[in-house]
PDB file of C-alpha atoms and ligand atoms in Angstrom:
ATOM      1  CA  SER A  22     -42.954  -0.094 -17.837  1.00  0.00           C
ATOM      2  CA  ASN A  23     -40.801  -2.898 -16.406  1.00  0.00           C
ATOM      3  CA  THR A  24     -40.704  -5.361 -13.509  1.00  0.00           C
ATOM      4  CA  LEU A  25     -37.801  -3.931 -11.507  1.00  0.00           C
ATOM      5  CA  MET A  26     -40.005  -3.423  -8.429  1.00  0.00           C
ATOM      6  CA  ALA A  27     -42.264  -6.480  -8.745  1.00  0.00           C
ATOM      7  CA  GLY A  28     -42.980  -7.926  -5.299  1.00  0.00           C
ATOM      8  CA  LYS A  29     -41.732  -4.792  -3.504  1.00  0.00           C
ATOM      9  CA  ARG A  30     -43.872  -2.696  -1.167  1.00  0.00           C
ATOM     10  CA  GLY A  31     -43.146   0.866  -0.176  1.00  0.00           C
ATOM     11  CA  LEU A  32     -44.419   3.997   1.527  1.00  0.00           C
ATOM     12  CA  ILE A  33     -44.511   7.385  -0.224  1.00  0.00           C
ATOM     13  CA  MET A  34     -44.484  10.391   2.159  1.00  0.00           C
ATOM     14  CA  GLY A  35     -44.921  13.959   0.919  1.00  0.00           C
ATOM     15  CA  LEU A  36     -47.445  13.709  -1.895  1.00  0.00           C
ATOM     16  CA  ALA A  37     -49.481  16.941  -2.023  1.00  0.00           C
ATOM     17  CA  ASN A  38     -50.648  17.108  -5.665  1.00  0.00           C
ATOM     18  CA  ASP A  39     -49.694  16.029  -9.197  1.00  0.00           C
ATOM     19  CA  LYS A  40     -46.851  18.592  -9.265  1.00  0.00           C
ATOM     20  CA  SER A  41     -45.152  17.000  -6.218  1.00  0.00           C
ATOM     21  CA  ILE A  42     -41.762  15.342  -6.654  1.00  0.00           C
ATOM     22  CA  ALA A  43     -43.328  12.420  -4.729  1.00  0.00           C
ATOM     23  CA  TRP A  44     -45.800  12.016  -7.613  1.00  0.00           C
ATOM     24  CA  GLY A  45     -43.036  11.633 -10.227  1.00  0.00           C
ATOM     25  CA  ILE A  46     -41.344   9.059  -8.012  1.00  0.00           C
ATOM     26  CA  ALA A  47     -44.587   7.176  -7.270  1.00  0.00           C
ATOM     27  CA  ARG A  48     -45.406   6.963 -10.981  1.00  0.00           C
ATOM     28  CA  ALA A  49     -41.980   5.549 -11.832  1.00  0.00           C
ATOM     29  CA  LEU A  50     -42.244   2.960  -9.037  1.00  0.00           C
ATOM     30  CA  HIS A  51     -45.766   1.964 -10.063  1.00  0.00           C
ATOM     31  CA  GLY A  52     -44.622   1.596 -13.678  1.00  0.00           C
ATOM     32  CA  ALA A  53     -42.008  -0.871 -12.447  1.00  0.00           C
ATOM     33  CA  GLY A  54     -44.558  -2.978 -10.582  1.00  0.00           C
ATOM     34  CA  ALA A  55     -44.195  -1.705  -6.988  1.00  0.00           C
ATOM     35  CA  GLU A  56     -47.063  -1.842  -4.496  1.00  0.00           C
ATOM     36  CA  LEU A  57     -47.506   1.577  -2.905  1.00  0.00           C
ATOM     37  CA  ALA A  58     -48.889   3.119   0.284  1.00  0.00           C
ATOM     38  CA  PHE A  59     -49.195   6.880   0.821  1.00  0.00           C
ATOM     39  CA  SER A  60     -49.171   9.218   3.790  1.00  0.00           C
ATOM     40  CA  TYR A  61     -50.582  12.739   3.682  1.00  0.00           C
ATOM     41  CA  GLN A  62     -50.455  15.720   6.014  1.00  0.00           C
ATOM     42  CA  GLY A  63     -53.809  17.015   7.216  1.00  0.00           C
ATOM     43  CA  ASP A  64     -57.419  16.557   6.120  1.00  0.00           C
ATOM     44  CA  ALA A  65     -57.176  19.168   3.367  1.00  0.00           C
ATOM     45  CA  LEU A  66     -54.744  16.961   1.421  1.00  0.00           C
ATOM     46  CA  LYS A  67     -56.735  13.753   1.872  1.00  0.00           C
ATOM     47  CA  LYS A  68     -59.106  14.518  -1.008  1.00  0.00           C
ATOM     48  CA  ARG A  69     -56.123  15.210  -3.288  1.00  0.00           C
ATOM     49  CA  VAL A  70     -53.965  12.246  -2.296  1.00  0.00           C
ATOM     50  CA  GLY A  71     -56.774   9.645  -2.235  1.00  0.00           C
ATOM     51  CA  PRO A  72     -57.600   9.878  -5.968  1.00  0.00           C
ATOM     52  CA  LEU A  73     -53.913  10.047  -6.940  1.00  0.00           C
ATOM     53  CA  ALA A  74     -53.195   6.897  -4.929  1.00  0.00           C
ATOM     54  CA  GLN A  75     -56.167   5.225  -6.608  1.00  0.00           C
ATOM     55  CA  GLN A  76     -54.710   6.033 -10.051  1.00  0.00           C
ATOM     56  CA  LEU A  77     -51.700   3.939  -9.036  1.00  0.00           C
ATOM     57  CA  GLY A  78     -53.829   1.090  -7.729  1.00  0.00           C
ATOM     58  CA  SER A  79     -53.384   1.905  -4.030  1.00  0.00           C
ATOM     59  CA  ASP A  80     -56.047   2.133  -1.336  1.00  0.00           C
ATOM     60  CA  ILE A  81     -53.551   2.533   1.522  1.00  0.00           C
ATOM     61  CA  VAL A  82     -53.738   6.263   2.280  1.00  0.00           C
ATOM     62  CA  LEU A  83     -52.865   7.178   5.869  1.00  0.00           C
ATOM     63  CA  PRO A  84     -52.579  10.522   7.695  1.00  0.00           C
ATOM     64  CA  CYS A  85     -49.238  11.570   9.200  1.00  0.00           C
ATOM     65  CA  ASP A  86     -47.909  14.848  10.525  1.00  0.00           C
ATOM     66  CA  VAL A  87     -44.196  14.177  10.977  1.00  0.00           C
ATOM     67  CA  GLY A  88     -43.967  16.916  13.607  1.00  0.00           C
ATOM     68  CA  ASP A  89     -45.878  14.653  15.988  1.00  0.00           C
ATOM     69  CA  GLU A  90     -44.329  11.392  17.282  1.00  0.00           C
ATOM     70  CA  ALA A  91     -47.743   9.845  18.007  1.00  0.00           C
ATOM     71  CA  SER A  92     -48.789  10.538  14.428  1.00  0.00           C
ATOM     72  CA  VAL A  93     -45.669   8.800  13.040  1.00  0.00           C
ATOM     73  CA  ASP A  94     -46.360   5.822  15.323  1.00  0.00           C
ATOM     74  CA  ALA A  95     -49.978   5.689  14.155  1.00  0.00           C
ATOM     75  CA  LEU A  96     -48.818   5.680  10.509  1.00  0.00           C
ATOM     76  CA  PHE A  97     -46.547   2.680  11.041  1.00  0.00           C
ATOM     77  CA  ASP A  98     -49.179   0.860  13.133  1.00  0.00           C
ATOM     78  CA  GLY A  99     -51.637   1.390  10.286  1.00  0.00           C
ATOM     79  CA  LEU A 100     -49.100   0.156   7.752  1.00  0.00           C
ATOM     80  CA  LYS A 101     -48.313  -2.954   9.826  1.00  0.00           C
ATOM     81  CA  ASP A 102     -52.022  -3.799   9.841  1.00  0.00           C
ATOM     82  CA  ARG A 103     -51.963  -3.933   6.037  1.00  0.00           C
ATOM     83  CA  TRP A 104     -48.454  -5.205   5.313  1.00  0.00           C
ATOM     84  CA  GLY A 105     -46.126  -7.289   7.454  1.00  0.00           C
ATOM     85  CA  THR A 106     -42.953  -6.016   5.840  1.00  0.00           C
ATOM     86  CA  LEU A 107     -41.715  -2.981   3.961  1.00  0.00           C
ATOM     87  CA  ASP A 108     -39.105  -2.752   1.170  1.00  0.00           C
ATOM     88  CA  PHE A 109     -38.716   0.974   0.540  1.00  0.00           C
ATOM     89  CA  ILE A 110     -39.479   4.488   1.798  1.00  0.00           C
ATOM     90  CA  VAL A 111     -39.691   7.788  -0.078  1.00  0.00           C
ATOM     91  CA  HIS A 112     -39.370  10.819   2.227  1.00  0.00           C
ATOM     92  CA  ALA A 113     -40.282  13.933   0.195  1.00  0.00           C
ATOM     93  CA  ILE A 114     -41.084  16.320   3.048  1.00  0.00           C
ATOM     94  CA  GLY A 115     -39.733  19.724   3.948  1.00  0.00           C
ATOM     95  CA  PHE A 116     -41.025  22.813   5.688  1.00  0.00           C
ATOM     96  CA  SER A 117     -39.933  26.318   6.625  1.00  0.00           C
ATOM     97  CA  ASP A 118     -41.833  29.568   7.224  1.00  0.00           C
ATOM     98  CA  LYS A 119     -41.938  31.228   3.806  1.00  0.00           C
ATOM     99  CA  ASN A 120     -41.329  34.640   5.397  1.00  0.00           C
ATOM    100  CA  GLU A 121     -37.815  33.374   6.098  1.00  0.00           C
ATOM    101  CA  LEU A 122     -37.252  31.979   2.565  1.00  0.00           C
ATOM    102  CA  ARG A 123     -36.384  35.503   1.433  1.00  0.00           C
ATOM    103  CA  GLY A 124     -34.235  38.195   2.920  1.00  0.00           C
ATOM    104  CA  ARG A 125     -31.208  37.291   5.040  1.00  0.00           C
ATOM    105  CA  TYR A 126     -30.297  33.955   6.663  1.00  0.00           C
ATOM    106  CA  VAL A 127     -28.866  35.857   9.611  1.00  0.00           C
ATOM    107  CA  ASP A 128     -32.381  37.016  10.504  1.00  0.00           C
ATOM    108  CA  THR A 129     -33.727  33.451  10.983  1.00  0.00           C
ATOM    109  CA  SER A 130     -35.827  33.146  14.148  1.00  0.00           C
ATOM    110  CA  ARG A 131     -35.163  30.477  16.765  1.00  0.00           C
ATOM    111  CA  ASP A 132     -38.712  29.130  16.392  1.00  0.00           C
ATOM    112  CA  ASN A 133     -38.496  28.704  12.627  1.00  0.00           C
ATOM    113  CA  PHE A 134     -34.952  27.327  12.801  1.00  0.00           C
ATOM    114  CA  THR A 135     -36.122  24.633  15.228  1.00  0.00           C
ATOM    115  CA  ARG A 136     -39.281  23.829  13.288  1.00  0.00           C
ATOM    116  CA  THR A 137     -37.438  23.691   9.937  1.00  0.00           C
ATOM    117  CA  MET A 138     -34.881  21.252  11.380  1.00  0.00           C
ATOM    118  CA  ASP A 139     -37.596  19.161  13.057  1.00  0.00           C
ATOM    119  CA  ILE A 140     -39.846  18.749   9.994  1.00  0.00           C
ATOM    120  CA  SER A 141     -37.154  18.694   7.306  1.00  0.00           C
ATOM    121  CA  VAL A 142     -34.361  16.742   9.041  1.00  0.00           C
ATOM    122  CA  TYR A 143     -35.404  14.864  12.176  1.00  0.00           C
ATOM    123  CA  SER A 144     -38.555  13.498  10.533  1.00  0.00           C
ATOM    124  CA  PHE A 145     -36.458  11.302   8.221  1.00  0.00           C
ATOM    125  CA  THR A 146     -34.584   9.809  11.174  1.00  0.00           C
ATOM    126  CA  SER A 147     -37.833   9.316  13.068  1.00  0.00           C
ATOM    127  CA  VAL A 148     -39.389   7.538  10.072  1.00  0.00           C
ATOM    128  CA  MET A 149     -36.332   5.285   9.630  1.00  0.00           C
ATOM    129  CA  GLN A 150     -36.522   4.242  13.315  1.00  0.00           C
ATOM    130  CA  ARG A 151     -39.930   2.705  12.572  1.00  0.00           C
ATOM    131  CA  ALA A 152     -39.205   1.561   9.011  1.00  0.00           C
ATOM    132  CA  GLU A 153     -36.137  -0.405  10.146  1.00  0.00           C
ATOM    133  CA  LYS A 154     -38.342  -2.772  12.142  1.00  0.00           C
ATOM    134  CA  MET A 155     -40.517  -3.535   9.104  1.00  0.00           C
ATOM    135  CA  MET A 156     -37.594  -3.918   6.648  1.00  0.00           C
ATOM    136  CA  THR A 157     -36.859  -7.465   7.686  1.00  0.00           C
ATOM    137  CA  ARG A 158     -35.562  -8.433   4.200  1.00  0.00           C
ATOM    138  CA  GLY A 159     -33.390  -5.327   3.900  1.00  0.00           C
ATOM    139  CA  GLY A 160     -34.609  -2.228   2.140  1.00  0.00           C
ATOM    140  CA  SER A 161     -33.911   1.113   0.517  1.00  0.00           C
ATOM    141  CA  ALA A 162     -34.895   4.652   1.510  1.00  0.00           C
ATOM    142  CA  ILE A 163     -34.494   8.026  -0.171  1.00  0.00           C
ATOM    143  CA  THR A 164     -35.017  11.609   0.884  1.00  0.00           C
ATOM    144  CA  LEU A 165     -34.988  14.808  -1.188  1.00  0.00           C
ATOM    145  CA  THR A 166     -32.385  17.530  -0.839  1.00  0.00           C
ATOM    146  CA  TYR A 167     -31.153  20.595  -2.735  1.00  0.00           C
ATOM    147  CA  TYR A 168     -27.845  22.168  -3.796  1.00  0.00           C
ATOM    148  CA  GLY A 169     -28.499  24.998  -1.305  1.00  0.00           C
ATOM    149  CA  ALA A 170     -27.048  22.536   1.258  1.00  0.00           C
ATOM    150  CA  GLU A 171     -23.620  22.783  -0.402  1.00  0.00           C
ATOM    151  CA  ARG A 172     -23.482  26.310  -1.792  1.00  0.00           C
ATOM    152  CA  ILE A 173     -25.298  29.571  -1.110  1.00  0.00           C
ATOM    153  CA  MET A 174     -28.446  29.860  -3.230  1.00  0.00           C
ATOM    154  CA  PRO A 175     -30.588  33.012  -3.179  1.00  0.00           C
ATOM    155  CA  HIS A 176     -33.351  32.951  -0.524  1.00  0.00           C
ATOM    156  CA  TYR A 177     -32.793  29.309   0.477  1.00  0.00           C
ATOM    157  CA  ASN A 178     -31.450  30.425   3.866  1.00  0.00           C
ATOM    158  CA  VAL A 179     -32.395  28.177   6.820  1.00  0.00           C
ATOM    159  CA  MET A 180     -33.578  25.488   4.410  1.00  0.00           C
ATOM    160  CA  GLY A 181     -29.989  25.206   3.111  1.00  0.00           C
ATOM    161  CA  VAL A 182     -28.748  24.672   6.646  1.00  0.00           C
ATOM    162  CA  ALA A 183     -31.457  22.032   7.184  1.00  0.00           C
ATOM    163  CA  LYS A 184     -30.611  20.223   3.921  1.00  0.00           C
ATOM    164  CA  ALA A 185     -26.919  20.110   4.926  1.00  0.00           C
ATOM    165  CA  ALA A 186     -28.000  18.417   8.168  1.00  0.00           C
ATOM    166  CA  LEU A 187     -30.311  16.092   6.221  1.00  0.00           C
ATOM    167  CA  GLU A 188     -27.436  15.003   3.941  1.00  0.00           C
ATOM    168  CA  ALA A 189     -25.243  14.351   6.984  1.00  0.00           C
ATOM    169  CA  SER A 190     -28.033  12.335   8.604  1.00  0.00           C
ATOM    170  CA  VAL A 191     -28.306  10.230   5.422  1.00  0.00           C
ATOM    171  CA  ARG A 192     -24.656   9.211   5.916  1.00  0.00           C
ATOM    172  CA  TYR A 193     -25.142   8.285   9.589  1.00  0.00           C
ATOM    173  CA  LEU A 194     -28.353   6.383   8.821  1.00  0.00           C
ATOM    174  CA  ALA A 195     -26.525   4.514   6.039  1.00  0.00           C
ATOM    175  CA  GLU A 196     -23.926   3.334   8.565  1.00  0.00           C
ATOM    176  CA  ASP A 197     -26.422   2.311  11.256  1.00  0.00           C
ATOM    177  CA  LEU A 198     -28.843   0.504   8.947  1.00  0.00           C
ATOM    178  CA  GLY A 199     -26.319  -0.884   6.454  1.00  0.00           C
ATOM    179  CA  LYS A 200     -25.643  -3.888   8.708  1.00  0.00           C
ATOM    180  CA  ASP A 201     -29.285  -4.919   8.153  1.00  0.00           C
ATOM    181  CA  GLY A 202     -29.064  -4.489   4.383  1.00  0.00           C
ATOM    182  CA  ILE A 203     -30.963  -1.205   4.424  1.00  0.00           C
ATOM    183  CA  ARG A 204     -29.622   1.468   2.050  1.00  0.00           C
ATOM    184  CA  VAL A 205     -30.182   5.189   2.633  1.00  0.00           C
ATOM    185  CA  ASN A 206     -29.586   7.843  -0.026  1.00  0.00           C
ATOM    186  CA  ALA A 207     -30.571  11.388  -0.946  1.00  0.00           C
ATOM    187  CA  ILE A 208     -31.540  12.798  -4.324  1.00  0.00           C
ATOM    188  CA  SER A 209     -30.445  16.393  -4.778  1.00  0.00           C
ATOM    189  CA  ALA A 210     -33.024  17.637  -7.277  1.00  0.00           C
ATOM    190  CA  GLY A 211     -32.675  20.757  -9.400  1.00  0.00           C
ATOM    191  CA  PRO A 212     -35.386  23.412  -8.959  1.00  0.00           C
ATOM    192  CA  ILE A 213     -38.917  22.276  -9.921  1.00  0.00           C
ATOM    193  CA  LYS A 214     -42.080  24.374  -9.671  1.00  0.00           C
ATOM    194  CA  THR A 215     -44.044  22.690  -6.842  1.00  0.00           C
ATOM    195  CA  LEU A 216     -46.194  23.933  -3.970  1.00  0.00           C
ATOM    196  CA  ALA A 217     -43.214  23.959  -1.583  1.00  0.00           C
ATOM    197  CA  ALA A 218     -40.984  25.758  -4.127  1.00  0.00           C
ATOM    198  CA  SER A 219     -43.533  28.525  -4.646  1.00  0.00           C
ATOM    199  CA  GLY A 220     -42.692  29.715  -1.117  1.00  0.00           C
ATOM    200  CA  ILE A 221     -39.110  30.524  -2.168  1.00  0.00           C
ATOM    201  CA  GLY A 222     -38.425  34.118  -3.226  1.00  0.00           C
ATOM    202  CA  ASP A 223     -37.650  34.809  -6.950  1.00  0.00           C
ATOM    203  CA  PHE A 224     -38.233  31.150  -7.816  1.00  0.00           C
ATOM    204  CA  ARG A 225     -38.830  31.900 -11.503  1.00  0.00           C
ATOM    205  CA  TYR A 226     -35.412  33.583 -11.698  1.00  0.00           C
ATOM    206  CA  ILE A 227     -33.808  30.531 -10.081  1.00  0.00           C
ATOM    207  CA  LEU A 228     -35.513  28.232 -12.626  1.00  0.00           C
ATOM    208  CA  ASN A 229     -34.338  30.371 -15.555  1.00  0.00           C
ATOM    209  CA  TRP A 230     -30.786  30.592 -14.212  1.00  0.00           C
ATOM    210  CA  ASN A 231     -30.556  26.817 -13.902  1.00  0.00           C
ATOM    211  CA  ALA A 232     -32.009  26.173 -17.337  1.00  0.00           C
ATOM    212  CA  TYR A 233     -29.583  28.647 -18.962  1.00  0.00           C
ATOM    213  CA  ASN A 234     -26.471  27.472 -17.142  1.00  0.00           C
ATOM    214  CA  SER A 235     -26.767  23.725 -16.527  1.00  0.00           C
ATOM    215  CA  PRO A 236     -24.938  21.401 -18.973  1.00  0.00           C
ATOM    216  CA  LEU A 237     -28.242  19.983 -20.264  1.00  0.00           C
ATOM    217  CA  ARG A 238     -29.568  23.566 -20.749  1.00  0.00           C
ATOM    218  CA  ARG A 239     -32.925  22.711 -19.216  1.00  0.00           C
ATOM    219  CA  ASN A 240     -34.627  22.154 -15.872  1.00  0.00           C
ATOM    220  CA  VAL A 241     -35.370  18.679 -14.560  1.00  0.00           C
ATOM    221  CA  THR A 242     -38.892  17.226 -14.315  1.00  0.00           C
ATOM    222  CA  ILE A 243     -40.501  15.097 -11.636  1.00  0.00           C
ATOM    223  CA  ASP A 244     -40.126  12.200 -14.098  1.00  0.00           C
ATOM    224  CA  ASP A 245     -36.345  12.763 -14.238  1.00  0.00           C
ATOM    225  CA  VAL A 246     -36.315  12.473 -10.442  1.00  0.00           C
ATOM    226  CA  GLY A 247     -38.613   9.418 -10.647  1.00  0.00           C
ATOM    227  CA  GLY A 248     -36.165   7.559 -12.897  1.00  0.00           C
ATOM    228  CA  SER A 249     -33.237   8.134 -10.560  1.00  0.00           C
ATOM    229  CA  ALA A 250     -35.373   7.227  -7.538  1.00  0.00           C
ATOM    230  CA  LEU A 251     -36.268   3.945  -9.236  1.00  0.00           C
ATOM    231  CA  TYR A 252     -32.578   3.140  -9.654  1.00  0.00           C
ATOM    232  CA  LEU A 253     -31.795   3.874  -6.000  1.00  0.00           C
ATOM    233  CA  LEU A 254     -34.873   2.065  -4.624  1.00  0.00           C
ATOM    234  CA  SER A 255     -34.562  -1.035  -6.832  1.00  0.00           C
ATOM    235  CA  ASP A 256     -31.866  -3.693  -6.832  1.00  0.00           C
ATOM    236  CA  LEU A 257     -30.085  -1.732  -9.598  1.00  0.00           C
ATOM    237  CA  GLY A 258     -28.775   0.474  -6.779  1.00  0.00           C
ATOM    238  CA  SER A 259     -27.736  -2.473  -4.586  1.00  0.00           C
ATOM    239  CA  GLY A 260     -24.182  -1.203  -4.039  1.00  0.00           C
ATOM    240  CA  VAL A 261     -25.104   2.419  -3.301  1.00  0.00           C
ATOM    241  CA  THR A 262     -25.695   3.905   0.149  1.00  0.00           C
ATOM    242  CA  GLY A 263     -24.973   7.132   2.050  1.00  0.00           C
ATOM    243  CA  GLU A 264     -24.904   8.998  -1.270  1.00  0.00           C
ATOM    244  CA  THR A 265     -26.262  12.378  -2.320  1.00  0.00           C
ATOM    245  CA  HIS A 266     -27.104  11.836  -5.984  1.00  0.00           C
ATOM    246  CA  HIS A 267     -27.640  14.979  -8.067  1.00  0.00           C
ATOM    247  CA  VAL A 268     -30.565  15.004 -10.499  1.00  0.00           C
ATOM    248  CA  ASP A 269     -30.088  18.590 -11.601  1.00  0.00           C
ATOM    249  CA  ALA A 270     -29.245  18.569 -15.340  1.00  0.00           C
ATOM    250  CA  GLY A 271     -25.600  18.735 -14.200  1.00  0.00           C
ATOM    251  CA  TYR A 272     -25.867  22.185 -12.591  1.00  0.00           C
ATOM    252  CA  HIS A 273     -23.715  21.291  -9.559  1.00  0.00           C
ATOM    253  CA  VAL A 274     -20.587  20.659 -11.675  1.00  0.00           C
ATOM    254  CA  VAL A 275     -20.658  24.114 -13.297  1.00  0.00           C
ATOM    255  CA  GLY A 276     -18.123  26.689 -12.129  1.00  0.00           C
ATOM    256  CA  MET A 277     -19.180  29.748 -14.096  1.00  0.00           C
ATOM    257  CA  LYS A 278     -22.115  31.248 -15.966  1.00  0.00           C
ATOM    258  CA  ALA A 279     -22.301  29.812 -19.497  1.00  0.00           C
ATOM    259  CA  VAL A 280     -21.020  32.062 -22.323  1.00  0.00           C
ATOM    260  CA  ASP A 281     -24.244  31.485 -24.315  1.00  0.00           C
ATOM    261  CA  ALA A 282     -26.553  32.106 -21.323  1.00  0.00           C
ATOM    262  CA  PRO A 283     -28.650  35.259 -21.617  1.00  0.00           C
ATOM    263  CA  ASP A 284     -28.480  37.940 -18.933  1.00  0.00           C
ATOM    264  CA  ILE A 285     -31.522  37.536 -16.713  1.00  0.00           C
TER     265      ILE A 285
HETATM  266  P1  NAD B 163     -44.572  19.625  -2.313  1.00  0.00           P
HETATM  267  O1  NAD B 163     -45.157  20.855  -1.714  1.00  0.00           O
HETATM  268  O2  NAD B 163     -45.330  18.955  -3.384  1.00  0.00           O
HETATM  269  O3  NAD B 163     -44.250  18.554  -1.175  1.00  0.00           O
HETATM  270  C1  NAD B 163     -43.857  18.916   0.136  1.00  0.00           C
HETATM  271  C2  NAD B 163     -44.580  17.953   1.062  1.00  0.00           C
HETATM  272  O4  NAD B 163     -44.150  18.108   2.418  1.00  0.00           O
HETATM  273  C3  NAD B 163     -46.101  18.175   1.050  1.00  0.00           C
HETATM  274  O5  NAD B 163     -46.747  16.980   0.660  1.00  0.00           O
HETATM  275  C4  NAD B 163     -46.410  18.505   2.501  1.00  0.00           C
HETATM  276  O6  NAD B 163     -47.665  18.001   2.915  1.00  0.00           O
HETATM  277  C5  NAD B 163     -45.271  17.791   3.209  1.00  0.00           C
HETATM  278  N1  NAD B 163     -45.109  18.236   4.585  1.00  0.00           N
HETATM  279  C6  NAD B 163     -44.727  19.464   5.046  1.00  0.00           C
HETATM  280  N2  NAD B 163     -44.784  19.486   6.394  1.00  0.00           N
HETATM  281  C7  NAD B 163     -45.200  18.251   6.788  1.00  0.00           C
HETATM  282  C8  NAD B 163     -45.469  17.659   8.061  1.00  0.00           C
HETATM  283  N3  NAD B 163     -45.331  18.336   9.207  1.00  0.00           N
HETATM  284  N4  NAD B 163     -45.885  16.362   8.082  1.00  0.00           N
HETATM  285  C9  NAD B 163     -46.040  15.648   6.946  1.00  0.00           C
HETATM  286  N5  NAD B 163     -45.801  16.167   5.722  1.00  0.00           N
HETATM  287  C10 NAD B 163     -45.395  17.450   5.649  1.00  0.00           C
HETATM  288  O7  NAD B 163     -43.118  20.083  -2.831  1.00  0.00           O
HETATM  289  P2  NAD B 163     -41.867  19.262  -3.395  1.00  0.00           P
HETATM  290  O8  NAD B 163     -41.039  20.279  -4.072  1.00  0.00           O
HETATM  291  O9  NAD B 163     -42.306  18.071  -4.143  1.00  0.00           O
HETATM  292  O10 NAD B 163     -41.092  18.837  -2.055  1.00  0.00           O
HETATM  293  C11 NAD B 163     -40.683  17.519  -1.749  1.00  0.00           C
HETATM  294  C12 NAD B 163     -39.248  17.520  -1.223  1.00  0.00           C
HETATM  295  O11 NAD B 163     -38.366  17.835  -2.292  1.00  0.00           O
HETATM  296  C13 NAD B 163     -38.959  18.524  -0.115  1.00  0.00           C
HETATM  297  O12 NAD B 163     -38.092  17.948   0.835  1.00  0.00           O
HETATM  298  C14 NAD B 163     -38.225  19.625  -0.867  1.00  0.00           C
HETATM  299  O13 NAD B 163     -37.384  20.386  -0.013  1.00  0.00           O
HETATM  300  C15 NAD B 163     -37.431  18.787  -1.827  1.00  0.00           C
HETATM  301  N6  NAD B 163     -36.844  19.496  -2.987  1.00  0.00           N
HETATM  302  C16 NAD B 163     -37.632  20.271  -3.783  1.00  0.00           C
HETATM  303  C17 NAD B 163     -37.076  20.938  -4.861  1.00  0.00           C
HETATM  304  C18 NAD B 163     -37.903  21.826  -5.754  1.00  0.00           C
HETATM  305  O14 NAD B 163     -37.355  22.684  -6.446  1.00  0.00           O
HETATM  306  N7  NAD B 163     -39.218  21.653  -5.779  1.00  0.00           N
HETATM  307  C19 NAD B 163     -35.699  20.779  -5.147  1.00  0.00           C
HETATM  308  C20 NAD B 163     -34.927  19.960  -4.336  1.00  0.00           C
HETATM  309  C21 NAD B 163     -35.512  19.330  -3.243  1.00  0.00           C
END
């Protein structure tokens, strides 16, 4: 543990359980002395998120469905009641109908395309509209993306299109908010077995492929992501904005299947 985040307050969005990427990030921030607030989606998650927040010394646990503007407003009103200002945001939210995270991208329905873009892309912009007003001393925000934004990955389909839009929105947000000293970055995480990932077809195969072929010859953990998030959200990352930072055991730099990788 260290004091990199001492005196800093931030909101963690997208914690579902102790497998969530948001949990790895929250733990790293707490270990560095940050004060944390959490938002959760729906009553079912409240009994999971409450005790996890408590483990990290937080009693600020607020509901928010990012598909609903009034709900996002209510979250920030609730946060303002507790804290005057905000220093950082973690946006670890994505959604698509799992029936369309298999098969062909070309078969994506209009309804799911729109919903995937709304929840997985627009929500970050919508959150930053509100966060900006509370980040009066500057700030730092991150969202989570995946390599399927840049290259075709099996079954990722409409989510890949959404992540490409999310990465582009990170660059535009960085420009708009940079004048106020607010930095905006994305972490492109390698595959990790979480609730959201279990909706993706052949996920075990994808995990094995990455472990066999990435330079580090392993998959990343939520703690790996937490360490990089800490860098971007603390003053260590003070010169970095608009970036998509890969935390993927190096997979994205590989051009060809490794000679020592088994056939899977
Ligand atoms: P997770 O299931 O633990 O977290 C996803 C979260 O999104 C959940 O907490 C869920 O409640 C929330 N969410 C979905 N719809 C919402 C809505 N309408 N309103 C509010 N919250 C909503 O899974 P995770 O893998 O930790 O996902 C976090 C982020 O990381 C996602 O953006 C995901 O795309 C991204 N990511 C995951 C991987 C991976 O392999 N797991 C890799 C790269 C990027």
